[in-house]
Every structure is written in C-alpha cells, then in structure tokens.
N, CA, C and O atoms as a Tripos MOL2 file, in Angstrom:
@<TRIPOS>MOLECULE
protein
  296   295    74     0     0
PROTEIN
NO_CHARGES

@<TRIPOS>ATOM
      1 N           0.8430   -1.1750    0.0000 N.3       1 UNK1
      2 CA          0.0000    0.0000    0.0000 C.3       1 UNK1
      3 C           0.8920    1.2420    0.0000 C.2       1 UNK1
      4 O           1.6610    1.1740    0.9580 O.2       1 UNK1
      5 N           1.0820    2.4140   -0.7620 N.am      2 UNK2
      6 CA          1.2840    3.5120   -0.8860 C.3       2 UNK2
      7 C           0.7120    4.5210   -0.2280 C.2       2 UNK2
      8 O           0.1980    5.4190   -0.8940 O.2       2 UNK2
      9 N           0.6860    4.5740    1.1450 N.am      3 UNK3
     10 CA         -0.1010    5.5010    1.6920 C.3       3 UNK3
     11 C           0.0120    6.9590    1.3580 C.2       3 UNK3
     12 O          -0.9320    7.7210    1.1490 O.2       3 UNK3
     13 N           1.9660    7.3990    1.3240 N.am      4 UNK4
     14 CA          2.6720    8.4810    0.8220 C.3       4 UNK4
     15 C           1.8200    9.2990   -0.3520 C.2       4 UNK4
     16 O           1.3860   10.4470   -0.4490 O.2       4 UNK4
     17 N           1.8070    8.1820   -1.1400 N.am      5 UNK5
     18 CA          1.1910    8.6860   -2.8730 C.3       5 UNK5
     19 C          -0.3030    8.9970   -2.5510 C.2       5 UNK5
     20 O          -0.6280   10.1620   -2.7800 O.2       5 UNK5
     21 N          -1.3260    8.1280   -2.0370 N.am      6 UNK6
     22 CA         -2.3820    8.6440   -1.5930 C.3       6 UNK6
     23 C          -2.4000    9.7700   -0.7130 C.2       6 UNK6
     24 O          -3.4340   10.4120   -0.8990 O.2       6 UNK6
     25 N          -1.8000   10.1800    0.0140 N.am      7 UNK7
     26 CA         -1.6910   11.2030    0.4510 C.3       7 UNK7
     27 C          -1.3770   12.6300   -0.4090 C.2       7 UNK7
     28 O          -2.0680   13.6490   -0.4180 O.2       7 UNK7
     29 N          -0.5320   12.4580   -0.8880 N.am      8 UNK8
     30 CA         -0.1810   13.0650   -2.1160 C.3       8 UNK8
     31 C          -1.1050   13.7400   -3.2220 C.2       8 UNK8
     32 O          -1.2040   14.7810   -3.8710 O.2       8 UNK8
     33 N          -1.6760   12.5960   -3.0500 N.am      9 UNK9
     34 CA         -2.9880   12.6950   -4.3640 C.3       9 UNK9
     35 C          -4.0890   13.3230   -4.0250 C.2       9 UNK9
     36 O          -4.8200   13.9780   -4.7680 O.2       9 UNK9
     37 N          -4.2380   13.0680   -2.5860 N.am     10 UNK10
     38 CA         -5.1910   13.6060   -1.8320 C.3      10 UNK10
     39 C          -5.5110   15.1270   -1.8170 C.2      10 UNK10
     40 O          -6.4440   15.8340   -2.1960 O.2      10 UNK10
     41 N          -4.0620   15.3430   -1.0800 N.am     11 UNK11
     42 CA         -3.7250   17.0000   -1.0970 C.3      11 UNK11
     43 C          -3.7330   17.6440   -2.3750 C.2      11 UNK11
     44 O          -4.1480   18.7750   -2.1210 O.2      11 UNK11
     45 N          -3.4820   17.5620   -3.7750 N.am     12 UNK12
     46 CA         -3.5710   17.7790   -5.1590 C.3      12 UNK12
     47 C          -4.7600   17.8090   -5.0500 C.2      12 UNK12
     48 O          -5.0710   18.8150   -5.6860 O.2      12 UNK12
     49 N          -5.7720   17.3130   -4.6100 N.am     13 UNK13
     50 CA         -7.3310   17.0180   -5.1170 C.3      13 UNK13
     51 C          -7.3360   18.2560   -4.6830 C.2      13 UNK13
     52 O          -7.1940   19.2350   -5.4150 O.2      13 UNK13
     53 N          -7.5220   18.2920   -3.3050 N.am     14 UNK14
     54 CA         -7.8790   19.4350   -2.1950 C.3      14 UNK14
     55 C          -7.4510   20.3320   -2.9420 C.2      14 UNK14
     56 O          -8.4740   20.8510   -3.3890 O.2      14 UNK14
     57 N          -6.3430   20.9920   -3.4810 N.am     15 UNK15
     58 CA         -5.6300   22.2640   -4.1360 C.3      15 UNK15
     59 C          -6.2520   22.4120   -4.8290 C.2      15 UNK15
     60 O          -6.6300   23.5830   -4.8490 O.2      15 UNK15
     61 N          -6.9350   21.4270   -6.0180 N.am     16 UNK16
     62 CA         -7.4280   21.8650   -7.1870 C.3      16 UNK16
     63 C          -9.0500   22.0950   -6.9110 C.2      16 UNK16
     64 O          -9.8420   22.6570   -7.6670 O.2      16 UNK16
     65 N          -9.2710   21.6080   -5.8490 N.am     17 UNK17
     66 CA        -10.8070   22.2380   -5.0590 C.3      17 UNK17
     67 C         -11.0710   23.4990   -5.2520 C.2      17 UNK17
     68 O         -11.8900   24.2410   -5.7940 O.2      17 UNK17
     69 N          -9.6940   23.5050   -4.3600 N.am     18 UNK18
     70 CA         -9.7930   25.0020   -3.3410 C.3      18 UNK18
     71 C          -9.5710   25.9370   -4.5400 C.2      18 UNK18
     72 O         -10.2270   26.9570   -4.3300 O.2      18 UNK18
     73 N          -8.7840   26.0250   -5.9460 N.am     19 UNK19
     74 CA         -8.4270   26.5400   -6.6800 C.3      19 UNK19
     75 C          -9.4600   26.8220   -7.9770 C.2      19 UNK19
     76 O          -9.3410   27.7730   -8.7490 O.2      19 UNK19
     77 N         -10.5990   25.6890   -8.0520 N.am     20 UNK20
     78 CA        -11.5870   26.0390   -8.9040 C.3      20 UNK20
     79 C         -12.1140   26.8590   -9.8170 C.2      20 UNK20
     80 O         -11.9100   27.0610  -11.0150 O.2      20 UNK20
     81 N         -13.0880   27.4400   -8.7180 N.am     21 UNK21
     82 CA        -13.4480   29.2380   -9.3070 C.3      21 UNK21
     83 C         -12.1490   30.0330   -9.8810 C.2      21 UNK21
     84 O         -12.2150   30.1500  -11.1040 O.2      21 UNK21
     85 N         -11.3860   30.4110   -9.5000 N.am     22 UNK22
     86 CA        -10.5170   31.2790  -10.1810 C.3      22 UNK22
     87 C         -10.2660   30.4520  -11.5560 C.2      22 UNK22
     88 O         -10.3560   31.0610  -12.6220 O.2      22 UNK22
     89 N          -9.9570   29.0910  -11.5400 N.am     23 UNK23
     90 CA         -9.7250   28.2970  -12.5800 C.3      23 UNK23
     91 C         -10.6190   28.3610  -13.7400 C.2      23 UNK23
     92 O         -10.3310   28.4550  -14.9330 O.2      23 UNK23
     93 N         -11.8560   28.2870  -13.1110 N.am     24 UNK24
     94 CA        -12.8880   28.0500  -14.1570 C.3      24 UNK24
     95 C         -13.1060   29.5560  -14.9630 C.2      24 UNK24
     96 O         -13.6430   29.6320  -16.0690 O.2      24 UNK24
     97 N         -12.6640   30.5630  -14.3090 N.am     25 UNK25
     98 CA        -12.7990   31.7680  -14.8250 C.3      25 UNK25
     99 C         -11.9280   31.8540  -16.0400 C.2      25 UNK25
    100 O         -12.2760   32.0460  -17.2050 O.2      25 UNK25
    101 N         -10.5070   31.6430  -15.4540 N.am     26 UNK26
    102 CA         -9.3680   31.5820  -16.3630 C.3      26 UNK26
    103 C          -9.8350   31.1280  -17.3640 C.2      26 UNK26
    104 O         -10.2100   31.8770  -18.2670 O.2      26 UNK26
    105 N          -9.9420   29.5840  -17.4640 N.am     27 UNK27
    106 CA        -10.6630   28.7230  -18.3800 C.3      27 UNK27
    107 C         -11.5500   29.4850  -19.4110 C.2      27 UNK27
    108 O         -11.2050   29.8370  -20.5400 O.2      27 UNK27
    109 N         -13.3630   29.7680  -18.5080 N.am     28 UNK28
    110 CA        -13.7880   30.7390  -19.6090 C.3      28 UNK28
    111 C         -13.7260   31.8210  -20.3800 C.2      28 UNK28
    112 O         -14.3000   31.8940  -21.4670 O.2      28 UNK28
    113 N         -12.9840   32.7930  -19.8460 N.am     29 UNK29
    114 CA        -12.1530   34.0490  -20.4310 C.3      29 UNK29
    115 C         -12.1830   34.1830  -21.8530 C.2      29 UNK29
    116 O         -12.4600   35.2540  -22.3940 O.2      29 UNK29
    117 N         -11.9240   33.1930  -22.4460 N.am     30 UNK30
    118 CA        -11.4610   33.1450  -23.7400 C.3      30 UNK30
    119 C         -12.4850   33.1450  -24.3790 C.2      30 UNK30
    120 O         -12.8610   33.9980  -25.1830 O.2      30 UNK30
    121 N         -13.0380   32.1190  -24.0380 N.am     31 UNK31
    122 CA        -14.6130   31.6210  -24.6770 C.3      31 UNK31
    123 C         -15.4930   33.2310  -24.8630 C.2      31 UNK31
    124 O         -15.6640   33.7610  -25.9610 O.2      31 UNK31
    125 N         -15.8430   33.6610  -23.8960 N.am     32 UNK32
    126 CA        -16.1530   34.8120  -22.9580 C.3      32 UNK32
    127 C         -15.7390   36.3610  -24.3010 C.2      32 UNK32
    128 O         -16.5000   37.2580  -24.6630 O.2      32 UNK32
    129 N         -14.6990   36.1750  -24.5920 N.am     33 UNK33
    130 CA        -14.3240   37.2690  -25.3720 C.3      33 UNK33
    131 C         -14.9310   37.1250  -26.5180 C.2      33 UNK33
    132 O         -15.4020   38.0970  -27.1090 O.2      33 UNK33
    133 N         -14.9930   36.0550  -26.9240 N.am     34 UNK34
    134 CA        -15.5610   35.5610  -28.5540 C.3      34 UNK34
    135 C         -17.1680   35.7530  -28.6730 C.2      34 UNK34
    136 O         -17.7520   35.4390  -29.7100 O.2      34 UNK34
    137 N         -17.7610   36.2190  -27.6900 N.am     35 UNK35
    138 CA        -19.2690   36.0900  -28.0790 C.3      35 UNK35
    139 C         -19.8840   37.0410  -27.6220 C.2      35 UNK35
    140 O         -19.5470   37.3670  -26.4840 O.2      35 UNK35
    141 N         -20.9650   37.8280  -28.2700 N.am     36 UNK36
    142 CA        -21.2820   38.5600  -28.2090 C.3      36 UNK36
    143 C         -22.2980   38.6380  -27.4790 C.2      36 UNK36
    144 O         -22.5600   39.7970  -27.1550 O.2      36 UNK36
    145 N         -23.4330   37.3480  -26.8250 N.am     37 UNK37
    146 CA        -23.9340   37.1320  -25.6910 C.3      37 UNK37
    147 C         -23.4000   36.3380  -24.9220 C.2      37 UNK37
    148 O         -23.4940   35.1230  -25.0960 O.2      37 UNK37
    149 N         -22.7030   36.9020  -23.8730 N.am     38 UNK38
    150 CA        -22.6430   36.1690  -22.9120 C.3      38 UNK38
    151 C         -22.9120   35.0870  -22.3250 C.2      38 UNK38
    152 O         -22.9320   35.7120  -21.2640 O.2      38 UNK38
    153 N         -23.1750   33.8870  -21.9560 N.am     39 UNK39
    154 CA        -23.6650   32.6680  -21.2260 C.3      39 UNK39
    155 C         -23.2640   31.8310  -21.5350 C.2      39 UNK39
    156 O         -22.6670   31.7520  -22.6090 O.2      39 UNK39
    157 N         -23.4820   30.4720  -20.4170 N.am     40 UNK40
    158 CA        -23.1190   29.1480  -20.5360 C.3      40 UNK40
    159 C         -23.1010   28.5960  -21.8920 C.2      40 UNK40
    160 O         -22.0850   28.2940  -22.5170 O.2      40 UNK40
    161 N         -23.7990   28.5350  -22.1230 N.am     41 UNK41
    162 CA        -25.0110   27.4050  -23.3070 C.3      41 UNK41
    163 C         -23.4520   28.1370  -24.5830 C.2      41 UNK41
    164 O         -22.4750   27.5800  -25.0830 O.2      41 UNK41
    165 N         -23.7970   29.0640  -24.6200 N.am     42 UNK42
    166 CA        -22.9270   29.6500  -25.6930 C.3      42 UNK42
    167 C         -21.4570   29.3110  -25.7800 C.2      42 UNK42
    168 O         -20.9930   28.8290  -26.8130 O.2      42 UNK42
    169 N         -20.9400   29.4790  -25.0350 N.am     43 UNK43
    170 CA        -19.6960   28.9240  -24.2630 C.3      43 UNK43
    171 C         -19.4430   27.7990  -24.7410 C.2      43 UNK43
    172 O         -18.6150   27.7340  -25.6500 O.2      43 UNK43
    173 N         -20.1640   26.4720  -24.2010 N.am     44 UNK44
    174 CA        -19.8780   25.6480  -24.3730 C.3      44 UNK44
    175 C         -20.5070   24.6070  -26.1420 C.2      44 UNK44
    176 O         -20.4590   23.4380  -26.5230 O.2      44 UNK44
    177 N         -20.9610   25.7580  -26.6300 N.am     45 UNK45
    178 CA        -20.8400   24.9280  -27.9590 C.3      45 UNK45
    179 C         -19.8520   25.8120  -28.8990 C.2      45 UNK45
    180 O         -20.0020   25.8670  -30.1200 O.2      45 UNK45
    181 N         -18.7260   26.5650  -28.1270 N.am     46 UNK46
    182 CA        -17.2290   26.6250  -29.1220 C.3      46 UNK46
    183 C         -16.3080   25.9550  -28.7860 C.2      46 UNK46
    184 O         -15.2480   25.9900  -29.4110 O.2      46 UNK46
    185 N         -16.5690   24.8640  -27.2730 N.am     47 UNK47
    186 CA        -15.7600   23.8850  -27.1280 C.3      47 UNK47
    187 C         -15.5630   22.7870  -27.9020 C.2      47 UNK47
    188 O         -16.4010   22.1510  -28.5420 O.2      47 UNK47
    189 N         -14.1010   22.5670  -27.7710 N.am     48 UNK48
    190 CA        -13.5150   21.4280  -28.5100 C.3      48 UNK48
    191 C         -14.2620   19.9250  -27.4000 C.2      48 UNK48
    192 O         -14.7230   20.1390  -26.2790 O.2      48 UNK48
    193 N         -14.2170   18.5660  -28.0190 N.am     49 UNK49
    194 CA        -14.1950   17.5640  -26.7460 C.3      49 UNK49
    195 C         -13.4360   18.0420  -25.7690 C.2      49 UNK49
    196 O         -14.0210   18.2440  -24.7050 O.2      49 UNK49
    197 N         -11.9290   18.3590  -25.8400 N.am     50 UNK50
    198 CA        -11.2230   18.3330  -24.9970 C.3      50 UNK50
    199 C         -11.3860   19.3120  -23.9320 C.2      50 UNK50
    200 O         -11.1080   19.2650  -22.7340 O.2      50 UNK50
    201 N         -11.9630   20.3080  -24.7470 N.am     51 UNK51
    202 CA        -12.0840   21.8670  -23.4940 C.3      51 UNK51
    203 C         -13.5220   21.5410  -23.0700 C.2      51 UNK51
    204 O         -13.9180   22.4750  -22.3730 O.2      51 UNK51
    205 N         -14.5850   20.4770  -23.2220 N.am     52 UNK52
    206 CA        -15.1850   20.6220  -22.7640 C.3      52 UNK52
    207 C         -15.0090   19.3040  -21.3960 C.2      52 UNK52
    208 O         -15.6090   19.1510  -20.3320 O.2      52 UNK52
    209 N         -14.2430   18.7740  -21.8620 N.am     53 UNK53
    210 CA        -13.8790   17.3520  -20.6810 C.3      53 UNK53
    211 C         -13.0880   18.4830  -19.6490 C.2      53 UNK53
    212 O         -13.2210   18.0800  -18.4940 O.2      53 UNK53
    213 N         -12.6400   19.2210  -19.6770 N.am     54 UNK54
    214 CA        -11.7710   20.2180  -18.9380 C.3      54 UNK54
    215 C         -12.8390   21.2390  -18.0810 C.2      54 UNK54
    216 O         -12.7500   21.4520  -16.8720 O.2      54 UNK54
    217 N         -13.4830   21.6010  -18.6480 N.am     55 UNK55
    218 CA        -14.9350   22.2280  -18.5540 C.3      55 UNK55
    219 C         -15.5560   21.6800  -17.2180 C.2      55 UNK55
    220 O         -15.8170   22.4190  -16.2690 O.2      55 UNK55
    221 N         -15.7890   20.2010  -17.2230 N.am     56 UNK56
    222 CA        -16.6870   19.4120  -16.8070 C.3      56 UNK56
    223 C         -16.0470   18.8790  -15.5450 C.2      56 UNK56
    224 O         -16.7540   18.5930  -14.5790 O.2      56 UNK56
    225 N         -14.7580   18.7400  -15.5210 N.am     57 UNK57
    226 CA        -13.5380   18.2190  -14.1860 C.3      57 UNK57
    227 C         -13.9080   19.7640  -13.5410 C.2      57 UNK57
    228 O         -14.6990   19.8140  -12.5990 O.2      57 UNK57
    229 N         -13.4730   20.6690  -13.9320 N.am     58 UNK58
    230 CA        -13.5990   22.1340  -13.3200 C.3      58 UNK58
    231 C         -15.1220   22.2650  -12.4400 C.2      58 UNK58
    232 O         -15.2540   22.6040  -11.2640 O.2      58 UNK58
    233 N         -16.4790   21.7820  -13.6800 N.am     59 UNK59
    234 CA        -17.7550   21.7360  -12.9220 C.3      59 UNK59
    235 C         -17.8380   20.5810  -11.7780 C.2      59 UNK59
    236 O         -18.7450   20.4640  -10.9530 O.2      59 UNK59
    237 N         -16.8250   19.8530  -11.8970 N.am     60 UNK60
    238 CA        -17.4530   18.8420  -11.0940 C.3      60 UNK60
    239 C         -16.7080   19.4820   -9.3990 C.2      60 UNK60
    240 O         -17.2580   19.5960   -8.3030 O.2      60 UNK60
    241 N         -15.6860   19.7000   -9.7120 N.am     61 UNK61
    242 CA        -14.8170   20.3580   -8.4980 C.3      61 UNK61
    243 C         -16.2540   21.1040   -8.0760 C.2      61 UNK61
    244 O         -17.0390   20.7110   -7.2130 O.2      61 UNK61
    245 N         -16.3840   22.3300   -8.9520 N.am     62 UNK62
    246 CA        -16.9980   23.3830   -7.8540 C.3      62 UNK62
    247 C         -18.6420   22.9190   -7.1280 C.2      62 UNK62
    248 O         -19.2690   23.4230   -6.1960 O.2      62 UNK62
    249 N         -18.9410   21.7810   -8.0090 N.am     63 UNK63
    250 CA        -20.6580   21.3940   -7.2450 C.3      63 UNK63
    251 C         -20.4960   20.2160   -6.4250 C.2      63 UNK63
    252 O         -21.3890   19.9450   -5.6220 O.2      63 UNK63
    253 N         -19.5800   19.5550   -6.5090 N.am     64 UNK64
    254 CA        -19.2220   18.3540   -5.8400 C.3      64 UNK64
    255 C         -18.9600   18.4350   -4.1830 C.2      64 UNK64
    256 O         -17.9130   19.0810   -4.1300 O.2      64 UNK64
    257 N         -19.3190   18.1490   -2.9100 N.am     65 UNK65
    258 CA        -18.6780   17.8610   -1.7710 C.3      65 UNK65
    259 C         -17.0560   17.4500   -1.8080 C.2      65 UNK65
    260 O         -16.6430   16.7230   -2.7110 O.2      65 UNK65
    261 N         -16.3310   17.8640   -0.9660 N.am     66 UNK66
    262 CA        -15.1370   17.6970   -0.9680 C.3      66 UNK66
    263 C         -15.1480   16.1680   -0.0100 C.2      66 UNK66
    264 O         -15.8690   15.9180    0.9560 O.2      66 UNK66
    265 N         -14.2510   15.4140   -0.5520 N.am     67 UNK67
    266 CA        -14.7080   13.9220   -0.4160 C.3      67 UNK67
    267 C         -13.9580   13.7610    0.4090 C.2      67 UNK67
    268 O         -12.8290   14.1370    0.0930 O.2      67 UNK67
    269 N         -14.0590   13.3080    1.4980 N.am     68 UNK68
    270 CA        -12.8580   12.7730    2.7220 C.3      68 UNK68
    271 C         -12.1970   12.0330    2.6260 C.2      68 UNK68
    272 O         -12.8510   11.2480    1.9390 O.2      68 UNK68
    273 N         -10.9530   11.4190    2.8460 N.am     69 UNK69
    274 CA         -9.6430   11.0560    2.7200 C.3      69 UNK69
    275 C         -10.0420    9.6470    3.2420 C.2      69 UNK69
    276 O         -10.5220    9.5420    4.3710 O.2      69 UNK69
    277 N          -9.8240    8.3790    2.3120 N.am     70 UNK70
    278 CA        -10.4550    7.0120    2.8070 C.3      70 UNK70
    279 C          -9.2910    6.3830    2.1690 C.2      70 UNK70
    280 O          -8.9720    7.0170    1.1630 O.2      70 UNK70
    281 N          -8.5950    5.4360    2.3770 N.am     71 UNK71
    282 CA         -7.7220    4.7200    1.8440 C.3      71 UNK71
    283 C          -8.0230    3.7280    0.9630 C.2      71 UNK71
    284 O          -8.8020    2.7800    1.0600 O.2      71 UNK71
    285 N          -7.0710    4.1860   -0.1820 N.am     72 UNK72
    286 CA         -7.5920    3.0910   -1.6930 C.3      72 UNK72
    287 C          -8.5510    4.1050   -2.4540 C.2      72 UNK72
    288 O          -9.2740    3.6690   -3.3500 O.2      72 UNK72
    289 N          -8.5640    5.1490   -2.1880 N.am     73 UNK73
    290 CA         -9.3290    5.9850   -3.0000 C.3      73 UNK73
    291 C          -8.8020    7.2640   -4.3280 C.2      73 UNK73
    292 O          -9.2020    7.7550   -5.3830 O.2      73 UNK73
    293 N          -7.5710    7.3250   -3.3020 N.am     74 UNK74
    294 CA         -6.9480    8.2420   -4.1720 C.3      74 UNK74
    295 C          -5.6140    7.8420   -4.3130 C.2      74 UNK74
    296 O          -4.8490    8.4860   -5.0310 O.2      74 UNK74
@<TRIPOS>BOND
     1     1     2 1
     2     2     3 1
     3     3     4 2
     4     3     5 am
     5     5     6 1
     6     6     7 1
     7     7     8 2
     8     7     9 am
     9     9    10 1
    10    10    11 1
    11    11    12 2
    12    11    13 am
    13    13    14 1
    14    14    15 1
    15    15    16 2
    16    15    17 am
    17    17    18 1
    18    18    19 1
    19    19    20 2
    20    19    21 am
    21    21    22 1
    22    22    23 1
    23    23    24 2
    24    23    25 am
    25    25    26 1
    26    26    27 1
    27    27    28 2
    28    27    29 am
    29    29    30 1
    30    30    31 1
    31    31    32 2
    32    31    33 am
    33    33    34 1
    34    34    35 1
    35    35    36 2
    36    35    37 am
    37    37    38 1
    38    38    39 1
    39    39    40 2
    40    39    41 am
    41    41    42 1
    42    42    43 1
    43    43    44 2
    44    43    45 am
    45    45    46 1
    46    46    47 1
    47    47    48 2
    48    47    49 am
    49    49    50 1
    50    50    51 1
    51    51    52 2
    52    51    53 am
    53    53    54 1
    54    54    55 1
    55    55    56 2
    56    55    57 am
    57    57    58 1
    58    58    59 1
    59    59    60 2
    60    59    61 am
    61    61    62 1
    62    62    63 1
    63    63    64 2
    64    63    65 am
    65    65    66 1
    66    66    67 1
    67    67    68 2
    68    67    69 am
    69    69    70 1
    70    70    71 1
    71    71    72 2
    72    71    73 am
    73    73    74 1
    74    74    75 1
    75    75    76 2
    76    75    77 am
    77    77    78 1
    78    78    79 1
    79    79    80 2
    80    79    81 am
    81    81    82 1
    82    82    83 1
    83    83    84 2
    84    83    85 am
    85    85    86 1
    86    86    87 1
    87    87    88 2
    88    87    89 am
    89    89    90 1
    90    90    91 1
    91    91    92 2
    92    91    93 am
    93    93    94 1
    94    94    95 1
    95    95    96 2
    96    95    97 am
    97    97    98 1
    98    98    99 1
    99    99   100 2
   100    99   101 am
   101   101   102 1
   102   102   103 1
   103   103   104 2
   104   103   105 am
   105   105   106 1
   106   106   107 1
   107   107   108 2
   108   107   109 am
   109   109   110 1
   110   110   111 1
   111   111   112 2
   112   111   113 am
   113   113   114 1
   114   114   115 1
   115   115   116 2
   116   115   117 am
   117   117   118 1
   118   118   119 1
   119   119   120 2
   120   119   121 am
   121   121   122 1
   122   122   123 1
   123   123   124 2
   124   123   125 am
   125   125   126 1
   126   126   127 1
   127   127   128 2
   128   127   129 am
   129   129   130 1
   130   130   131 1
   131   131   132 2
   132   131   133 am
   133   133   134 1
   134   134   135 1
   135   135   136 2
   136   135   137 am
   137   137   138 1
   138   138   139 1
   139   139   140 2
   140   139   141 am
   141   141   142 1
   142   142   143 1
   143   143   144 2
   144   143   145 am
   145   145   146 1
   146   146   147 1
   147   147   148 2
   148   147   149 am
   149   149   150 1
   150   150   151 1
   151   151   152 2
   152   151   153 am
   153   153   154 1
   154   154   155 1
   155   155   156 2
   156   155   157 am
   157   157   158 1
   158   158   159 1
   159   159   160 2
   160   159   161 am
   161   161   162 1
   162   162   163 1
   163   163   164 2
   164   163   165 am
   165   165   166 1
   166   166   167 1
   167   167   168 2
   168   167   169 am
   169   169   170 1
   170   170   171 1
   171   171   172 2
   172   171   173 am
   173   173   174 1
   174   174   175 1
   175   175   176 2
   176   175   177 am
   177   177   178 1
   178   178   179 1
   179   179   180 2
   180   179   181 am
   181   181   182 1
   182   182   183 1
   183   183   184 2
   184   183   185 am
   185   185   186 1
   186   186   187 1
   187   187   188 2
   188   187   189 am
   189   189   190 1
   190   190   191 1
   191   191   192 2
   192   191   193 am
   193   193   194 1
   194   194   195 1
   195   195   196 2
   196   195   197 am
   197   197   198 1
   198   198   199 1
   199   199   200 2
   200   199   201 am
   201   201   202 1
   202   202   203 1
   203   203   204 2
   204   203   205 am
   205   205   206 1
   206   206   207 1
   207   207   208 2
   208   207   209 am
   209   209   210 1
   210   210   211 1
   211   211   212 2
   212   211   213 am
   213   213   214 1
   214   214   215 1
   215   215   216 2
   216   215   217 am
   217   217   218 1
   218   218   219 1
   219   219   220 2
   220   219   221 am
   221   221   222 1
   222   222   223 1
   223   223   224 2
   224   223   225 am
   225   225   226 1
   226   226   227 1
   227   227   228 2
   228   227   229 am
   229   229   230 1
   230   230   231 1
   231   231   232 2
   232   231   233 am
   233   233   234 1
   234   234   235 1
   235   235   236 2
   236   235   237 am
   237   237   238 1
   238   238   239 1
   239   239   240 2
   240   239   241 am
   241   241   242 1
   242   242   243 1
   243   243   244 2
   244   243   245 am
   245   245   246 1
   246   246   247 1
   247   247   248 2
   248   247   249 am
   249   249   250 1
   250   250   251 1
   251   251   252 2
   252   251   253 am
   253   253   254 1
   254   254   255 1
   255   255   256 2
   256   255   257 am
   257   257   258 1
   258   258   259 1
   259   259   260 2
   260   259   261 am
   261   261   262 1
   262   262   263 1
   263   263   264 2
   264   263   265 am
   265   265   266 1
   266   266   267 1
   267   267   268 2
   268   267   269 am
   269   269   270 1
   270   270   271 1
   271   271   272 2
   272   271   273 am
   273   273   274 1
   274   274   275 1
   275   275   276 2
   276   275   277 am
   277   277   278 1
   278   278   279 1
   279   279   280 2
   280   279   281 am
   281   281   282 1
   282   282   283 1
   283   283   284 2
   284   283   285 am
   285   285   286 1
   286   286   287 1
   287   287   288 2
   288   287   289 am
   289   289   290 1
   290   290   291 1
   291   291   292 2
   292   291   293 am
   293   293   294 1
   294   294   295 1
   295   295   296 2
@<TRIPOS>SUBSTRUCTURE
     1 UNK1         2 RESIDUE 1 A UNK
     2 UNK2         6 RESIDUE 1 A UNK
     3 UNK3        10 RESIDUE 1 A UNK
     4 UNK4        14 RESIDUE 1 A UNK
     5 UNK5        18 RESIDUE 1 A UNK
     6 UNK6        22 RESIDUE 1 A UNK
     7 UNK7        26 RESIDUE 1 A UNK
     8 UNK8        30 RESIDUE 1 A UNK
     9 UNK9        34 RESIDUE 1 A UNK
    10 UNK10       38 RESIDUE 1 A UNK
    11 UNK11       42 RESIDUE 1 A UNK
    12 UNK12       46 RESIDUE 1 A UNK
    13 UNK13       50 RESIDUE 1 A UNK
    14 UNK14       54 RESIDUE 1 A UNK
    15 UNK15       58 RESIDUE 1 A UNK
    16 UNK16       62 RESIDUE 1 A UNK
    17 UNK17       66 RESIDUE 1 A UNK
    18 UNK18       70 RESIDUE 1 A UNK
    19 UNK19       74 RESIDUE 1 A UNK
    20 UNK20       78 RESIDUE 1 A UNK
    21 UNK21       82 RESIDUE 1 A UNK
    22 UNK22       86 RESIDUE 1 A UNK
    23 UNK23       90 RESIDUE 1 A UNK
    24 UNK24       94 RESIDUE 1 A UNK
    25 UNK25       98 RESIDUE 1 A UNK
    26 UNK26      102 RESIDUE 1 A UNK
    27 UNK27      106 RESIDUE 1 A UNK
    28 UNK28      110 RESIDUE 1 A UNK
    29 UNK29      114 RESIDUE 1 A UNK
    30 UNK30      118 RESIDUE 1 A UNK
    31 UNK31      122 RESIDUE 1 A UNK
    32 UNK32      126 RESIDUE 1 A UNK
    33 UNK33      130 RESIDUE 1 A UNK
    34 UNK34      134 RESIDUE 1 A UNK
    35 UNK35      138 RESIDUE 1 A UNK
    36 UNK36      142 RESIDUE 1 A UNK
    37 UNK37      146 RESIDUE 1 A UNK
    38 UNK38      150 RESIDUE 1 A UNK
    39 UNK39      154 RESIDUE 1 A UNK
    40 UNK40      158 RESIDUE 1 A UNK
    41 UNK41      162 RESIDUE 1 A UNK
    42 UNK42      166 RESIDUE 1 A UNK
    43 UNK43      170 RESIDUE 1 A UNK
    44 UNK44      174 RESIDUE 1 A UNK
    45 UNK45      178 RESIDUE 1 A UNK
    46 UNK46      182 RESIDUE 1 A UNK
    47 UNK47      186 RESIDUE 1 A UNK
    48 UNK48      190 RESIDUE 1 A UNK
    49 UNK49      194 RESIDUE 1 A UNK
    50 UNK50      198 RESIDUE 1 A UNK
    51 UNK51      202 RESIDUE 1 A UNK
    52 UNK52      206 RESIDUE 1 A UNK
    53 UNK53      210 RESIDUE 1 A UNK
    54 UNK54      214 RESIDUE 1 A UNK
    55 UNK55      218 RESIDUE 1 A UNK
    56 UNK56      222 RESIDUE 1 A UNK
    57 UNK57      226 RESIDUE 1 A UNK
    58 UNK58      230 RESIDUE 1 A UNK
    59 UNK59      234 RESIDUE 1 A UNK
    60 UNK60      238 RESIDUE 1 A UNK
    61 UNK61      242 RESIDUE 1 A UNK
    62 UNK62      246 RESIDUE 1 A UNK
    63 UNK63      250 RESIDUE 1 A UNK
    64 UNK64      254 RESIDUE 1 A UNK
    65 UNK65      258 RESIDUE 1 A UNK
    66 UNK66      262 RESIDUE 1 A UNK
    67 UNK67      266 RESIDUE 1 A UNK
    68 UNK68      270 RESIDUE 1 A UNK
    69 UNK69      274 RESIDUE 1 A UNK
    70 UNK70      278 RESIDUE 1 A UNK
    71 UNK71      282 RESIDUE 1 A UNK
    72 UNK72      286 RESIDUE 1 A UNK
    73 UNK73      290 RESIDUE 1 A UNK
    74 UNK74      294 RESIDUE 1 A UNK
C-alpha cells in the first residue's frame, strides 16, 4: 500500500478544489471574449471535446462535496 502517494494525491485534489473558481474563470475568459452574448449554453458549444472534458472536471470540483480522505481511494 502507498499511503505516501495517496496522500499526495489527496492534497492535489484538495488544491485543485480550493483553486476552482478562479480556474474556471481563467478557463472561460477566452470563450467569454468571442461572443457577443454572454452565457453558458454559448460557451460551451465553441468547445472542442477536450475543453469541454476540462470544462466538466472544473464543474465537477466546484458542485461536488469535498470527499474525505479514505484509503484506496486516491
């Protein structure tokens, strides 16, 4: 068992939690400049698959419960 690395992995999760919102902003920015109405829906049909799988890790962080530290999980 690797407890070290789970631990590890753990704390990375947590960072990229805690780091989200600013992230997801960054993220949309771009999108954001290109359109002339504003909103989700819009946004996300100039995503590529990839920016939208990126999209969706980012949504899941910010609506998700922060998951407690269980061994064999991370």
């Amino acid at each position: 068992m690797d407890l070290d690395g789970q631990i590890a992995r753990y704390t990375e999760y947590l960072r990229a939690k805690e780091e989200a919102p600013e992230a997801m902003t960054r993220f949309l920015a771009p999108f954001s400049e290109r359109l002339a109405e504003k909103n989700l829906r819009n946004a996300i049909s100039l995503m590529t698959q990839e920016e939208r799988a990126e999209f969706n890790w980012l949504l899941d962080l910010l609506i998700e419960p922060v998951r407690p530290f269980t061994l064999n999980t991370f």
